[in-house]
Short mmCIF file of C-alpha atoms in Angstrom, two decimals:
data_model
loop_
_atom_site.label_atom_id
_atom_site.label_comp_id
_atom_site.label_asym_id
_atom_site.label_seq_id
_atom_site.Cartn_x
_atom_site.Cartn_y
_atom_site.Cartn_z
CA MET A 204 -0.73 1.24 63.09
CA ALA A 205 -1.48 5.15 64.22
CA ARG A 206 -1.86 5.97 61.41
CA ALA A 207 -4.60 3.36 60.09
CA ALA A 208 -6.32 4.24 63.15
CA ALA A 209 -6.16 7.68 62.59
CA LEU A 210 -6.97 7.30 58.72
CA ALA A 211 -10.38 5.33 59.84
CA SER A 212 -11.43 7.41 61.95
CA CYS A 213 -11.19 9.98 60.15
CA LEU A 214 -13.14 8.34 57.69
CA GLU A 215 -15.56 6.99 59.92
CA ALA A 216 -16.18 11.49 60.40
CA VAL A 217 -16.56 12.33 57.08
CA LEU A 218 -19.12 10.52 56.48
CA GLY A 219 -21.05 10.47 59.83
CA SER A 220 -21.20 14.05 59.30
CA ARG A 221 -21.65 16.78 56.66
CA GLY A 222 -19.97 18.96 59.16
CA ASN A 223 -16.67 17.01 58.80
CA ALA A 224 -15.82 17.53 55.62
CA ASN A 225 -12.77 19.74 55.75
CA ARG A 226 -11.17 16.62 57.29
CA VAL A 227 -11.20 14.50 53.91
CA PHE A 228 -7.97 16.50 53.27
CA GLU A 229 -6.55 14.85 56.30
CA ILE A 230 -6.91 12.06 53.80
CA LEU A 231 -5.64 13.49 50.59
CA GLU A 232 -2.39 14.83 52.44
CA LEU A 233 -1.27 11.26 53.20
CA LEU A 234 -1.53 10.60 49.57
CA ALA A 235 1.47 12.91 48.69
CA GLU A 236 3.39 11.21 51.88
CA GLU A 237 6.62 9.07 50.90
CA GLU A 238 6.15 5.88 53.53
CA GLU A 239 4.89 3.02 51.06
CA GLU A 240 2.93 1.93 53.91
CA ASP A 241 1.47 5.23 54.71
CA VAL A 242 0.90 5.33 51.32
CA LEU A 243 -0.89 2.58 50.32
CA CYS A 244 -3.70 3.01 53.43
CA ALA A 245 -4.11 6.39 52.02
CA VAL A 246 -5.19 5.54 49.32
CA ARG A 247 -7.83 2.19 50.49
CA THR A 248 -9.32 4.84 52.16
CA CYS A 249 -9.88 7.02 49.70
CA GLY A 250 -11.70 3.99 48.12
CA ARG A 251 -13.94 3.73 50.76
CA LEU A 252 -14.57 7.00 51.65
CA PHE A 253 -15.46 8.08 47.87
CA GLY A 254 -16.99 4.80 46.92
CA ALA A 255 -19.06 5.04 49.47
CA LEU A 256 -19.94 8.89 48.54
CA LEU A 257 -21.13 8.03 44.68
CA GLU A 258 -23.45 4.90 46.59
CA ARG A 259 -25.01 7.30 48.73
CA GLY A 260 -25.77 9.95 45.88
CA GLU A 261 -23.43 12.47 47.40
CA LEU A 262 -21.15 13.39 44.68
CA PHE A 263 -22.69 16.38 42.23
CA VAL A 264 -24.12 14.34 38.92
CA GLY A 265 -23.83 17.37 35.50
CA ARG A 266 -21.05 19.48 34.44
CA LEU A 267 -19.35 20.83 37.24
CA PRO A 268 -18.34 24.39 37.79
CA ALA A 269 -15.10 25.90 38.53
CA GLU A 270 -15.02 25.49 42.29
CA GLU A 271 -14.97 29.37 43.39
CA ALA A 272 -18.66 29.63 40.64
CA SER A 273 -20.30 26.25 43.31
CA LEU A 274 -19.93 28.69 46.09
CA ALA A 275 -22.42 31.44 44.66
CA ASP A 276 -25.22 32.12 46.69
CA GLY A 277 -27.46 31.02 43.94
CA CYS A 278 -27.12 27.05 44.87
CA SER A 279 -28.46 25.77 47.53
CA ALA A 280 -26.56 23.91 51.34
CA GLU A 281 -27.06 20.43 49.69
CA ASP A 282 -25.84 21.30 45.71
CA LYS A 283 -22.77 23.83 47.30
CA TYR A 284 -21.61 20.33 49.22
CA LYS A 285 -21.98 17.80 46.63
CA MET A 286 -20.16 20.23 44.24
CA TRP A 287 -17.29 20.41 46.88
CA MET A 288 -16.81 16.62 47.61
CA ARG A 289 -16.70 15.92 43.70
CA HIS A 290 -14.12 18.73 43.30
CA ARG A 291 -12.27 16.42 46.64
CA TYR A 292 -12.95 14.03 44.33
CA ASN A 293 -11.62 14.25 41.27
CA ASP A 294 -8.85 15.70 43.30
CA CYS A 295 -7.92 12.39 44.17
CA VAL A 296 -7.89 11.38 41.23
CA ALA A 297 -5.74 13.01 40.13
CA CYS A 298 -3.24 11.81 42.40
CA LEU A 299 -4.43 8.32 41.74
CA ALA A 300 -3.26 8.96 38.35
CA GLU A 301 0.16 10.17 39.78
CA LEU A 302 0.97 7.41 41.71
CA MET A 303 0.19 4.86 38.66
CA GLY A 304 4.08 5.96 37.98
CA HIS A 305 5.69 5.50 41.81
CA ASP A 306 8.76 3.75 42.40
CA ALA A 307 6.56 0.74 44.10
CA PHE A 308 4.23 -2.04 42.34
CA GLN A 309 1.83 -2.17 45.38
CA VAL A 310 1.40 1.25 45.26
CA LYS A 311 0.82 1.62 41.75
CA GLU A 312 -1.80 -2.02 42.01
CA SER A 313 -3.40 -0.42 44.69
CA SER A 314 -4.02 3.12 42.81
CA LEU A 315 -5.04 1.06 39.62
CA CYS A 316 -7.59 -1.15 41.20
CA THR A 317 -8.85 1.59 43.55
CA LEU A 318 -9.34 4.25 40.10
CA MET A 319 -11.36 1.02 38.31
CA LYS A 320 -13.58 0.33 41.18
CA PHE A 321 -14.40 3.83 40.58
CA VAL A 322 -14.74 4.09 37.17
CA GLU A 323 -17.61 0.53 37.83
CA LEU A 324 -19.07 2.70 40.47
CA GLU A 325 -19.56 5.82 38.04
CA ALA A 326 -20.98 3.79 35.62
CA GLN A 327 -23.22 1.75 38.06
CA HIS A 328 -24.29 5.83 39.73
CA PRO A 329 -23.33 8.15 37.16
CA LEU A 330 -22.08 11.50 37.64
CA ILE A 331 -22.45 12.49 34.12
CA LYS A 332 -26.39 13.87 33.65
CA VAL A 333 -28.67 11.75 31.57
CA GLU A 334 -30.21 15.04 29.20
CA TRP A 335 -31.42 13.05 26.07
CA LYS A 336 -32.33 9.57 25.14
CA GLY A 337 -29.43 7.77 24.25
CA SER A 338 -26.71 9.96 25.70
CA LEU A 339 -23.85 7.49 27.05
CA THR A 340 -22.55 7.82 30.57
CA PHE A 341 -20.06 5.18 30.76
CA PRO A 342 -17.15 7.62 32.78
CA ARG A 343 -14.30 7.55 29.56
CA GLU A 344 -13.39 10.41 30.88
CA HIS A 345 -11.61 8.52 34.43
CA LEU A 346 -11.18 5.07 32.49
CA LYS A 347 -8.86 7.42 29.90
CA VAL A 348 -7.04 8.76 33.22
CA VAL A 349 -6.22 5.23 33.85
CA VAL A 350 -5.33 4.01 29.76
CA ASP A 351 -2.74 7.39 30.68
CA GLY A 352 -1.64 6.09 33.25
CA LEU A 353 -0.37 2.13 32.07
CA LEU A 354 0.77 4.09 29.30
CA PRO A 355 4.05 6.56 30.19
CA LEU A 356 6.66 7.70 27.94
CA HIS A 357 9.99 6.61 30.06
CA GLU A 358 9.24 3.36 31.60
CA ASP A 359 7.94 -0.10 31.27
CA ALA A 360 4.66 -0.82 32.61
CA SER A 361 4.54 -4.23 31.61
CA LEU A 362 3.92 -5.50 35.34
CA LEU A 363 1.32 -2.60 35.44
CA ILE A 364 -0.20 -3.72 32.30
CA SER A 365 -0.75 -7.71 32.92
CA ARG A 366 -2.96 -7.19 36.20
CA PHE A 367 -5.51 -4.33 33.78
CA GLN A 368 -5.39 -7.67 32.38
CA GLU A 369 -9.06 -9.08 34.17
CA TYR A 370 -10.51 -5.81 32.94
CA MET A 371 -10.20 -6.32 29.41
CA GLU A 372 -12.84 -9.29 30.01
CA TYR A 373 -15.59 -6.51 29.96
CA ASP A 374 -17.04 -5.71 25.99
CA ASP A 375 -17.24 -2.22 27.51
CA ILE A 376 -14.36 -1.35 28.82
CA ARG A 377 -12.36 -3.55 26.44
CA TYR A 378 -14.52 -0.69 23.56
CA PHE A 379 -13.55 1.78 25.30
CA VAL A 380 -9.85 0.85 26.44
CA ILE A 381 -9.40 0.94 22.50
CA LYS A 382 -10.92 3.69 21.81
CA ALA A 383 -8.43 5.95 25.13
CA VAL A 384 -5.16 4.03 23.01
CA THR A 385 -6.58 5.47 19.84
CA GLU A 386 -6.24 9.32 21.27
CA SER A 387 -3.42 8.42 23.08
CA ILE A 388 -1.27 7.23 20.74
CA GLY A 389 -2.76 10.37 18.25
CA GLN A 390 -1.50 12.56 21.19
CA VAL A 391 1.34 10.93 22.11
CA MET A 392 2.94 10.60 19.02
CA GLN A 393 2.09 13.24 16.60
CA LYS A 394 4.59 14.76 18.82
CA THR A 395 8.23 13.14 17.75
CA LYS A 396 8.20 13.35 14.50
CA GLU A 397 8.41 10.25 14.10
CA ARG A 398 10.72 9.14 16.08
CA PRO A 399 10.76 6.25 18.21
CA LEU A 400 9.68 6.01 21.30
CA PRO A 401 10.44 2.39 22.62
CA PHE A 402 8.88 2.41 26.47
CA TYR A 403 5.61 3.78 25.39
CA GLN A 404 4.99 2.16 22.49
CA GLN A 405 6.39 -1.18 24.00
CA ASN A 406 3.51 -0.30 26.45
CA VAL A 407 0.70 0.13 24.17
CA PHE A 408 1.22 -3.40 22.38
CA SER A 409 1.88 -4.26 26.10
CA LEU A 410 -2.15 -3.24 26.88
CA ILE A 411 -3.74 -4.25 23.21
CA SER A 412 -1.84 -7.49 22.17
CA PRO A 413 -3.65 -9.69 24.58
CA ILE A 414 -7.14 -8.27 23.18
CA ASN A 415 -8.94 -11.28 22.67
CA MET A 416 -12.19 -9.75 20.02
CA PRO A 417 -15.45 -11.33 20.49
CA ASN A 418 -16.18 -13.55 16.67
CA LYS A 419 -19.95 -12.97 17.07
CA GLU A 420 -22.94 -10.24 18.17
CA HIS A 421 -23.92 -12.50 20.25
CA ASP A 422 -20.33 -13.11 22.29
CA MET A 423 -20.55 -9.70 23.89
CA VAL A 424 -22.54 -10.49 26.97
CA LYS A 425 -20.03 -9.53 29.28
CA PHE A 426 -20.80 -5.87 30.69
CA MET A 427 -19.27 -3.73 33.80
CA VAL A 428 -22.55 -2.15 33.20
CA LYS A 429 -25.67 -1.78 31.23
CA GLN A 430 -27.76 1.49 30.38
CA ASP A 431 -31.17 0.55 30.22
CA ASN A 432 -30.89 2.10 25.87
CA TRP A 433 -28.48 -0.29 25.90
CA GLU A 434 -29.11 -2.47 22.71
CA GLU A 435 -29.52 0.92 21.03
CA LEU A 436 -25.89 2.27 21.96
CA LYS A 437 -22.57 1.28 19.77
CA VAL A 438 -20.79 -0.28 22.27
CA SER A 439 -23.37 -3.11 22.44
CA LYS A 440 -22.29 -3.59 18.52
CA LEU A 441 -20.03 -5.94 17.52
CA GLN A 442 -19.55 -3.46 14.17
CA ALA A 443 -17.93 -0.53 16.57
CA HIS A 444 -15.92 -2.12 18.19
CA LYS A 445 -14.09 -3.82 14.91
CA GLN A 446 -14.01 0.10 13.54
CA ALA A 447 -12.55 1.02 16.89
CA PHE A 448 -10.19 -2.37 16.96
CA GLU A 449 -9.00 -1.83 13.14
CA LYS A 450 -8.26 1.94 13.39
CA MET A 451 -6.62 1.57 16.81
CA TRP A 452 -4.36 -0.67 15.18
CA LEU A 453 -3.70 1.34 11.96
CA SER A 454 -2.93 4.46 14.11
CA PHE A 455 -0.56 2.46 15.89
CA LEU A 456 1.12 0.84 12.86
CA LYS A 457 0.93 3.56 10.71
CA HIS A 458 4.39 5.07 13.14
CA LYS A 459 7.74 4.57 12.89
CA LEU A 460 7.99 0.87 15.48
CA PRO A 461 11.16 -0.04 17.60
CA THR A 462 13.02 -2.30 14.90
CA GLY A 463 12.03 -5.80 17.34
CA LEU A 464 8.53 -4.70 17.87
CA TYR A 465 7.94 -5.45 13.67
CA LYS A 466 8.58 -8.44 14.87
CA LYS A 467 6.48 -9.10 17.68
CA VAL A 468 3.68 -7.47 15.41
CA LEU A 469 4.24 -10.11 12.82
CA VAL A 470 4.67 -13.16 14.33
CA ILE A 471 0.41 -12.30 16.10
CA LEU A 472 -0.57 -10.73 13.10
CA HIS A 473 -2.36 -13.64 11.06
CA ASP A 474 -4.56 -14.30 13.97
CA CYS A 475 -4.61 -11.61 16.30
CA ILE A 476 -5.14 -8.73 14.24
CA LEU A 477 -6.01 -9.60 10.66
CA PRO A 478 -9.29 -11.39 11.72
CA TYR A 479 -11.30 -8.78 13.24
CA MET A 480 -10.76 -5.84 11.08
CA ASN A 481 -12.77 -4.93 9.37
CA GLU A 482 -10.63 -4.35 5.53
CA PRO A 483 -7.41 -6.02 6.04
CA THR A 484 -6.28 -4.88 2.69
CA LEU A 485 -5.30 -1.54 4.51
CA MET A 486 -1.84 -3.27 6.30
CA ILE A 487 -0.62 -3.65 3.17
CA ASP A 488 1.52 -0.11 4.28
CA PHE A 489 2.73 -1.76 7.18
CA LEU A 490 3.73 -4.81 6.17
CA THR A 491 5.87 -3.02 3.33
CA VAL A 492 7.58 -0.64 5.32
CA ALA A 493 8.38 -4.06 7.16
CA TYR A 494 9.36 -5.81 4.47
CA GLY A 495 11.87 -3.47 3.95
CA ILE A 496 13.87 -4.23 7.57
CA GLY A 497 15.25 -7.02 6.01
CA GLY A 498 15.87 -10.11 7.55
CA ALA A 499 13.39 -12.45 9.83
CA ILE A 500 11.30 -9.21 9.91
CA SER A 501 10.66 -9.15 5.85
CA LEU A 502 10.04 -12.45 5.97
CA LEU A 503 7.93 -12.13 8.65
CA ALA A 504 5.79 -9.72 5.83
CA LEU A 505 5.79 -11.54 3.22
CA ASN A 506 3.87 -14.22 5.47
CA GLY A 507 1.05 -11.26 5.89
CA LEU A 508 1.10 -10.64 2.46
CA PHE A 509 0.84 -13.93 1.64
CA ILE A 510 -2.43 -13.88 3.50
CA LEU A 511 -3.80 -10.87 2.51
CA ILE A 512 -2.91 -12.16 -1.36
CA HIS A 513 -4.91 -16.09 -0.45
CA GLN A 514 -7.94 -14.90 1.44
CA HIS A 515 -8.38 -11.37 1.29
CA ASN A 516 -8.16 -10.83 -2.31
CA LEU A 517 -4.66 -8.43 -2.47
CA GLU A 518 -3.19 -7.61 -5.70
CA TYR A 519 0.46 -7.32 -5.16
CA PRO A 520 2.21 -8.95 -8.17
CA ASP A 521 5.70 -7.81 -7.07
CA PHE A 522 5.50 -10.78 -3.95
CA TYR A 523 6.99 -13.53 -5.47
CA LYS A 524 10.21 -10.94 -6.74
CA LYS A 525 10.39 -10.20 -3.20
CA LEU A 526 10.98 -13.47 -1.84
CA TYR A 527 13.58 -14.53 -4.46
CA SER A 528 15.50 -11.29 -3.39
CA LEU A 529 15.94 -12.72 0.48
CA LEU A 530 17.90 -15.88 -1.21
CA ASP A 531 21.02 -15.41 -0.37
CA PRO A 532 23.80 -17.00 1.77
CA SER A 533 23.18 -16.82 4.99
CA ILE A 534 19.65 -18.04 4.63
CA TYR A 535 21.68 -20.95 5.74
CA HIS A 536 23.09 -20.20 8.43
CA VAL A 537 20.49 -17.87 10.41
CA LYS A 538 18.53 -18.79 13.18
CA TYR A 539 15.48 -18.43 11.38
CA ARG A 540 16.26 -20.64 9.30
CA ALA A 541 13.60 -22.79 9.73
CA ARG A 542 10.83 -20.45 10.02
CA PHE A 543 11.94 -19.29 6.26
CA PHE A 544 12.03 -22.97 4.53
CA HIS A 545 8.52 -23.41 6.14
CA LEU A 546 7.71 -20.49 4.75
CA ALA A 547 9.24 -20.84 1.50
CA ASP A 548 7.57 -24.43 1.10
CA LEU A 549 3.83 -22.52 1.69
CA PHE A 550 4.87 -20.01 -0.94
CA LEU A 551 5.13 -21.88 -3.83
CA SER A 552 2.73 -24.87 -2.90
CA SER A 553 1.00 -24.41 -5.72
CA THR A 554 0.67 -26.27 -8.68
CA HIS A 555 -0.68 -23.32 -10.60
CA LEU A 556 2.59 -21.01 -10.23
CA PRO A 557 4.83 -20.77 -13.84
CA ALA A 558 7.82 -22.57 -14.70
CA TYR A 559 10.52 -20.21 -14.83
CA LEU A 560 9.17 -18.61 -11.67
CA VAL A 561 9.80 -22.12 -9.54
CA ALA A 562 13.34 -22.47 -11.69
CA ALA A 563 14.50 -19.86 -11.15
CA PHE A 564 14.17 -20.65 -6.82
CA ILE A 565 15.52 -24.06 -7.43
CA LYS A 566 18.70 -22.53 -9.20
CA ARG A 567 18.80 -19.94 -6.80
CA LEU A 568 18.76 -22.27 -3.95
CA SER A 569 21.04 -25.14 -5.66
CA ARG A 570 23.65 -22.23 -6.44
CA LEU A 571 23.95 -21.70 -2.33
CA ALA A 572 23.96 -24.63 -0.90
CA LEU A 573 27.11 -25.29 -2.97
CA THR A 574 28.46 -23.23 0.64
CA ALA A 575 25.87 -24.36 2.81
CA PRO A 576 26.93 -26.30 6.11
CA PRO A 577 25.36 -29.98 6.08
CA GLU A 578 22.85 -29.87 8.03
CA ALA A 579 20.75 -26.88 6.21
CA LEU A 580 21.82 -29.54 3.29
CA LEU A 581 20.05 -32.48 4.33
CA MET A 582 17.29 -29.84 4.38
CA VAL A 583 17.35 -28.21 0.78
CA ILE A 584 18.07 -31.27 -1.65
CA PRO A 585 14.27 -32.85 -0.15
CA PHE A 586 12.91 -29.42 -0.70
CA ILE A 587 14.47 -28.87 -3.94
CA ARG A 588 13.07 -32.64 -4.89
CA ASN A 589 9.22 -31.22 -3.73
CA LEU A 590 9.73 -28.48 -6.13
CA LEU A 591 10.60 -30.80 -9.28
CA ARG A 592 7.60 -33.35 -7.79
CA ARG A 593 5.22 -30.41 -8.40
CA HIS A 594 6.24 -28.50 -11.10
CA PRO A 595 7.11 -31.46 -13.43
CA ALA A 596 8.21 -29.00 -16.22
CA CYS A 597 10.80 -27.75 -13.82
CA LYS A 598 12.01 -32.12 -14.21
CA VAL A 599 14.40 -30.99 -17.91
CA LEU A 600 16.89 -29.29 -15.30
CA VAL A 601 17.65 -33.15 -13.87
CA HIS A 602 17.61 -34.35 -17.14
CA ARG A 603 18.89 -32.55 -19.70
CA PRO A 604 21.37 -33.85 -21.79
CA ASN A 605 25.01 -31.98 -22.74
CA GLY A 606 23.90 -29.29 -20.33
CA PRO A 607 26.35 -27.21 -18.55
CA GLU A 608 28.76 -28.67 -16.34
CA GLY A 609 30.04 -26.11 -14.39
CA MET A 610 29.94 -21.97 -13.51
CA SER A 611 31.43 -21.42 -16.31
CA GLU A 612 28.93 -22.38 -19.22
CA ASP A 613 25.96 -21.60 -16.57
CA PRO A 614 23.59 -19.45 -19.16
CA TYR A 615 21.73 -18.97 -15.20
CA ILE A 616 22.55 -15.61 -13.97
CA MET A 617 22.82 -15.29 -10.04
CA GLU A 618 23.09 -11.68 -9.71
CA GLU A 619 19.44 -11.11 -12.04
CA GLU A 620 16.69 -9.84 -9.50
CA GLU A 621 14.00 -10.99 -11.50
CA PRO A 622 13.14 -14.42 -11.45
CA SER A 623 12.11 -14.17 -15.31
CA GLU A 624 15.36 -12.54 -16.42
CA SER A 625 17.60 -15.48 -15.06
CA ARG A 626 17.25 -18.14 -17.75
CA ALA A 627 17.19 -20.60 -14.74
CA LEU A 628 15.17 -23.05 -17.57
CA GLU A 629 18.24 -23.12 -19.42
CA SER A 630 20.31 -24.31 -16.74
CA SER A 631 20.71 -27.40 -15.13
CA LEU A 632 21.31 -28.25 -12.06
CA TRP A 633 25.72 -29.58 -11.82
CA GLU A 634 25.36 -27.36 -8.33
CA ILE A 635 23.21 -30.87 -6.89
CA GLN A 636 25.51 -33.19 -9.16
CA SER A 637 28.25 -31.81 -7.74
CA LEU A 638 27.05 -32.75 -3.62
CA GLN A 639 26.86 -35.78 -4.64
CA ASN A 640 30.81 -35.91 -3.89
CA HIS A 641 29.98 -33.81 -1.22
CA TYR A 642 33.22 -34.82 2.49
CA HIS A 643 29.28 -36.16 4.79
CA PRO A 644 28.01 -39.18 3.95
CA ASP A 645 24.36 -38.43 3.99
CA VAL A 646 24.62 -35.44 1.96
CA ALA A 647 26.15 -37.39 -0.88
CA LYS A 648 23.62 -39.85 -0.38
CA ALA A 649 20.50 -37.21 -0.99
CA ALA A 650 22.06 -35.44 -3.91
CA ALA A 651 22.25 -38.90 -6.03
CA THR A 652 18.76 -39.48 -5.25
CA LEU A 653 18.05 -37.03 -8.26
CA ASN A 654 19.89 -39.68 -10.69
CA ARG A 655 16.65 -41.80 -10.10
CA SER A 656 13.22 -40.93 -11.16
CA LEU A 657 11.04 -39.51 -8.36
CA SER A 658 8.50 -41.45 -6.54
CA GLU A 659 4.71 -38.92 -6.38
CA ILE A 660 4.51 -38.73 -2.77
CA GLU A 661 6.54 -35.23 -1.33
CA ASP A 662 9.32 -35.45 0.95
CA ASP A 663 8.19 -34.62 4.69
CA ILE A 664 11.35 -32.11 5.52
CA SER A 665 9.46 -31.27 8.93
CA GLY A 666 11.35 -33.13 10.77
CA LEU A 667 14.55 -31.34 8.91
CA LEU A 668 14.02 -27.64 9.68
CA GLU A 669 15.59 -27.42 12.61
CA LEU A 670 18.97 -30.24 12.79
CA SER A 671 21.02 -28.64 13.56
CA ALA A 672 25.30 -29.37 13.13
CA TYR A 673 25.09 -30.62 16.64
CA GLU A 674 22.96 -33.09 16.08
CA LEU A 675 24.32 -34.41 13.13
CA PHE A 676 27.40 -34.62 15.46
CA ASP A 677 25.75 -36.59 17.65
CA LYS A 678 23.92 -39.18 15.18
CA GLU A 679 27.72 -39.63 13.16
CA VAL A 680 29.13 -40.17 17.75
CA LYS A 681 26.46 -43.25 18.85
CA LYS A 682 26.16 -44.53 15.40
CA LYS A 683 27.55 -48.22 16.42
CA ALA A 684 30.99 -49.51 15.16
CA VAL A 685 31.22 -52.85 12.93
CA ASP A 686 33.74 -54.79 12.43
CA VAL A 687 35.04 -54.49 8.61
CA PRO A 688 37.41 -58.06 8.24
CA LEU A 689 40.38 -57.33 6.91
CA GLU A 690 42.74 -60.04 6.53
CA PHE A 691 41.37 -63.77 5.95
CA GLU A 692 43.97 -65.04 8.41
CA GLN A 693 44.50 -64.38 11.66
CA VAL A 694 47.98 -62.28 12.17
CA ARG A 695 50.32 -63.66 15.05
CA GLY A 696 52.56 -61.18 15.78
CA LEU A 697 53.91 -58.07 13.98
CA PHE A 698 56.22 -60.64 11.09
CA GLY A 699 54.37 -63.40 11.63
CA LYS A 700 56.70 -66.92 12.77
CA LYS A 701 59.54 -64.46 12.20
CA ASN A 702 57.72 -62.86 15.42
CA ASP A 703 57.89 -65.49 16.82
CA ILE A 704 62.08 -67.26 16.21
CA PHE A 705 62.95 -63.41 17.05
CA ALA A 706 61.98 -63.41 20.66
CA GLU A 707 63.29 -66.70 20.98
CA HIS A 708 67.31 -64.98 20.57
CA PHE A 709 66.30 -62.30 22.36
CA THR A 710 64.34 -63.18 25.57
CA LEU A 711 66.22 -60.81 28.78
CA ASP A 712 66.62 -63.02 31.14
#
């Protein structure tokens, strides 16, 4: 309490008379205190002090000379005071930037808010001298200091970044943050020699992934401050925002990411990134690298490639070969099985795909089904039926007289990576026929439907994608038992009437 009163007295003295200007050091020194409350009090006091000086125009405007030069005889007393106080302001900004890495979150938050208050006041009362019409007076350097504080190399700053997101609603702040992030990535990642920096890259993703880009230029109406010539500046143009956004993401994704981050990027790619890029096809390098990681990440990368092919006319002839190579025994067991078959259904939805290609997918899925659990089979059999409906030329796999009846006779080459060379159309679906003898009655019943002619309406597999073994077991347990008549005459005793006679002769007293 005494410290707060002393700071308030010091603040009043500095703002009341320039003769007390040296007392600003008393405030700045407290920013280095160990006690959290003292630091918080000093941060708030600095905010009030330099906020008032900015509003009163008592900080030097223009290129600031070195502190020794500012004390030269050629400057007026007024200029000397403003230069000196501007240097103290810069000292304060540097201290606040350092405090954004403080152990206490309250100190971090208070420092962040004070720095953003300075950014807003500098935007309204520029410290950059307007030398020609069209020059920008936005305090980009101070905003860059904030962005650097939000992106530490060895610490998770997601909580502080979430506090900063409210400022990203301003179109000008968002634009200059995007530019600052791009610059930061270039400076930091070039020193790593392609080694991932997990904390730094996760912080960058936390900052840029929630960015909500405008769809049209007339949507850009919320600016922290507007200059007189605002309409002539890039910051007011949607095209400039898109260019900056695209450059930022490309610079971020050209470096090797931690494995978990690939998945996070791919999940938001089609909704939050591609629609706001001028040239979405530039993402092909990132998607190709992501595909090589394997598992769910490969699948999500194919989804991104599929969007580029269909919506942005990307030429990518190996797409279905890459999808085909993902079909291995694990797809019926992995936790992302539902997503895999949802996307596979989307990828194979076109009726213009060649019959040999679809037949290869049907055969590989059928062969892998021989070792699949019941819950997966109840989903994949309707999936195969739908493929046969879309591509009638593949029905020869079901209705082939004298076709192969087992693996030894099957011409299909399971190990072939190229679908066109797998000889799938020469085969038959003997695997599905064998599943008609499956131990689970629902699987046997589903497999038997291929013996009948298929209806034109496709099966809805959406409810089967998430089916689990627990749900299947629970369904069986909850089935009501039906009384089955086993004998037309009711049995009396173990041996019928003889049992009654036996009981009469051997009664116990």
